[in-house]
C-alpha positions as a printed Julia matrix, in Angstrom:
118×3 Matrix{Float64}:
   0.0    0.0     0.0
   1.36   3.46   -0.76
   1.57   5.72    1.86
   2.54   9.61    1.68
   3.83  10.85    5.05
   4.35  14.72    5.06
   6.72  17.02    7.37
   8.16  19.9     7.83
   4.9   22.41    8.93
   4.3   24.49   11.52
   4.38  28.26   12.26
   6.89  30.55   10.96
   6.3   34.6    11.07
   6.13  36.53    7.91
   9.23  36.81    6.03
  10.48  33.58    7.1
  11.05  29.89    5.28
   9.9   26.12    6.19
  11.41  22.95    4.34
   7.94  20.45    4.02
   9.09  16.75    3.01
   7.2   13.9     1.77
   8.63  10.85    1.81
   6.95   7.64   -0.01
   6.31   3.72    0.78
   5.03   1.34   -0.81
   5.75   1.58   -4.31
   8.5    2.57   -6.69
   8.7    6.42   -6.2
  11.07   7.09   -9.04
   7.79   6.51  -11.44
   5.45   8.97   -9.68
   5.13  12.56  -10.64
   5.07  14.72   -7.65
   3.69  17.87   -6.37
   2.75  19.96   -3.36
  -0.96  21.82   -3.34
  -2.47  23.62   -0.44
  -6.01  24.11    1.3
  -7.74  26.67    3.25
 -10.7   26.54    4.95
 -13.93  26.46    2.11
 -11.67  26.99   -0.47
 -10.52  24.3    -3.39
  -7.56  22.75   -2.91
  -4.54  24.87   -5.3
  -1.52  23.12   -6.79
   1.17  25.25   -5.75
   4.58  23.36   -7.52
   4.83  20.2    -9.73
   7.73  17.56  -10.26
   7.74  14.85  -12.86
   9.62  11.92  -12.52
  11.67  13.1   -15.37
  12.29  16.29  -13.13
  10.17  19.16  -15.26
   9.07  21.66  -12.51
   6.08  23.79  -12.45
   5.5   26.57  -10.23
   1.89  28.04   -9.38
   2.26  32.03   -9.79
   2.29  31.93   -5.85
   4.86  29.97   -5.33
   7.57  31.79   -8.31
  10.28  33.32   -7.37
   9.71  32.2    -3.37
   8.95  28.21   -3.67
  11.85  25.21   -4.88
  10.54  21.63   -5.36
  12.99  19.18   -5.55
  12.8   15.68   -4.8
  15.65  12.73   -3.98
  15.06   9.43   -5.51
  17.1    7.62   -3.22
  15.46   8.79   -0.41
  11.73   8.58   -1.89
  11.21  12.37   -0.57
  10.16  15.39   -2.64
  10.44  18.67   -0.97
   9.05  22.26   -0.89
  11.27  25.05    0.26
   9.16  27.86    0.93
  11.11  31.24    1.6
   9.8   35.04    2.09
   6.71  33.1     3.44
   3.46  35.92    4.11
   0.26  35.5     5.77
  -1.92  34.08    2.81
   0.87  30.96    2.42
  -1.13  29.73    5.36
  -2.43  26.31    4.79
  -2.65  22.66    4.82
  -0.07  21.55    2.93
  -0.35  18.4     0.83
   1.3   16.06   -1.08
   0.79  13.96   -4.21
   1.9   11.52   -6.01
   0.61  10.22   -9.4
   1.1    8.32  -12.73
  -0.77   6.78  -15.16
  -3.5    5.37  -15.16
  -4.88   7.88  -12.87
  -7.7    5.42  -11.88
  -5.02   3.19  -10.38
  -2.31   5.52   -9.1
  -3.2    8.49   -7.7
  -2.18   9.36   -3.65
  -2.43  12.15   -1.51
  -0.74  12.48    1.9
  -2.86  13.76    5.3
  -1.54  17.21    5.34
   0.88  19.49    6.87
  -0.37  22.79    8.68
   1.47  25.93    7.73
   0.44  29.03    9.47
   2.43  31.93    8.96
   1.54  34.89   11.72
   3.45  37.27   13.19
């Protein structure tokens, strides 16, 4: 069974940074594309940065400039750097792992709270 176990949240004032990681079990994570999205309260769940396996990056418009995704296949973890962090960065953080077909392989992790407050 894949499992997505996220870390790395927690509060942080304005202007600061926070690492999330997500490591993977349960399957081979070097075939997954990867990517971190965020929630608030009554709001749609955002993709904030993308990874595929072959390592092409997307950023949301949020998350340029501020945000890095990486992720280390030997360690079956993906990160999210976040730096210059403001208020509206706060969120639940999660991550997700896919590949085709979608029906079969698609996993989300249970979240990591980011609150950024001064």
């Amino acid at each position: 069974q894949v499992q997505l176990v996220e870390s790395g949240g927690g509060l942080v004032k304005p202007g600061g940074s926070l690492r999330l990681s997500c490591t993977v079990s349960g399957s081979i994570f070097s075939s997954y594309d990867m990517g971190w999205y965020r929630q608030t309260p009554g709001t749609l769940r955002d993709e904030v940065a993308t990874i595929t396996r072959l390592g092409i990056i997307n950023y949301s418009r949020v998350a340029e400039g501020r945000f890095t995704i990486s992720r280390d296949n030997a360690l079956r973890t993906v990160y999210l750097e976040m730096n210059n962090l403001k208020s509206e960065d706060t969120a639940v953080y999660y991550c997700h792992a896919w590949r085709q077909p979608l029906s079969r392989y698609d996993y989300w992790g249970q979240g990591t709270q980011v609150t950024v407050s001064s």
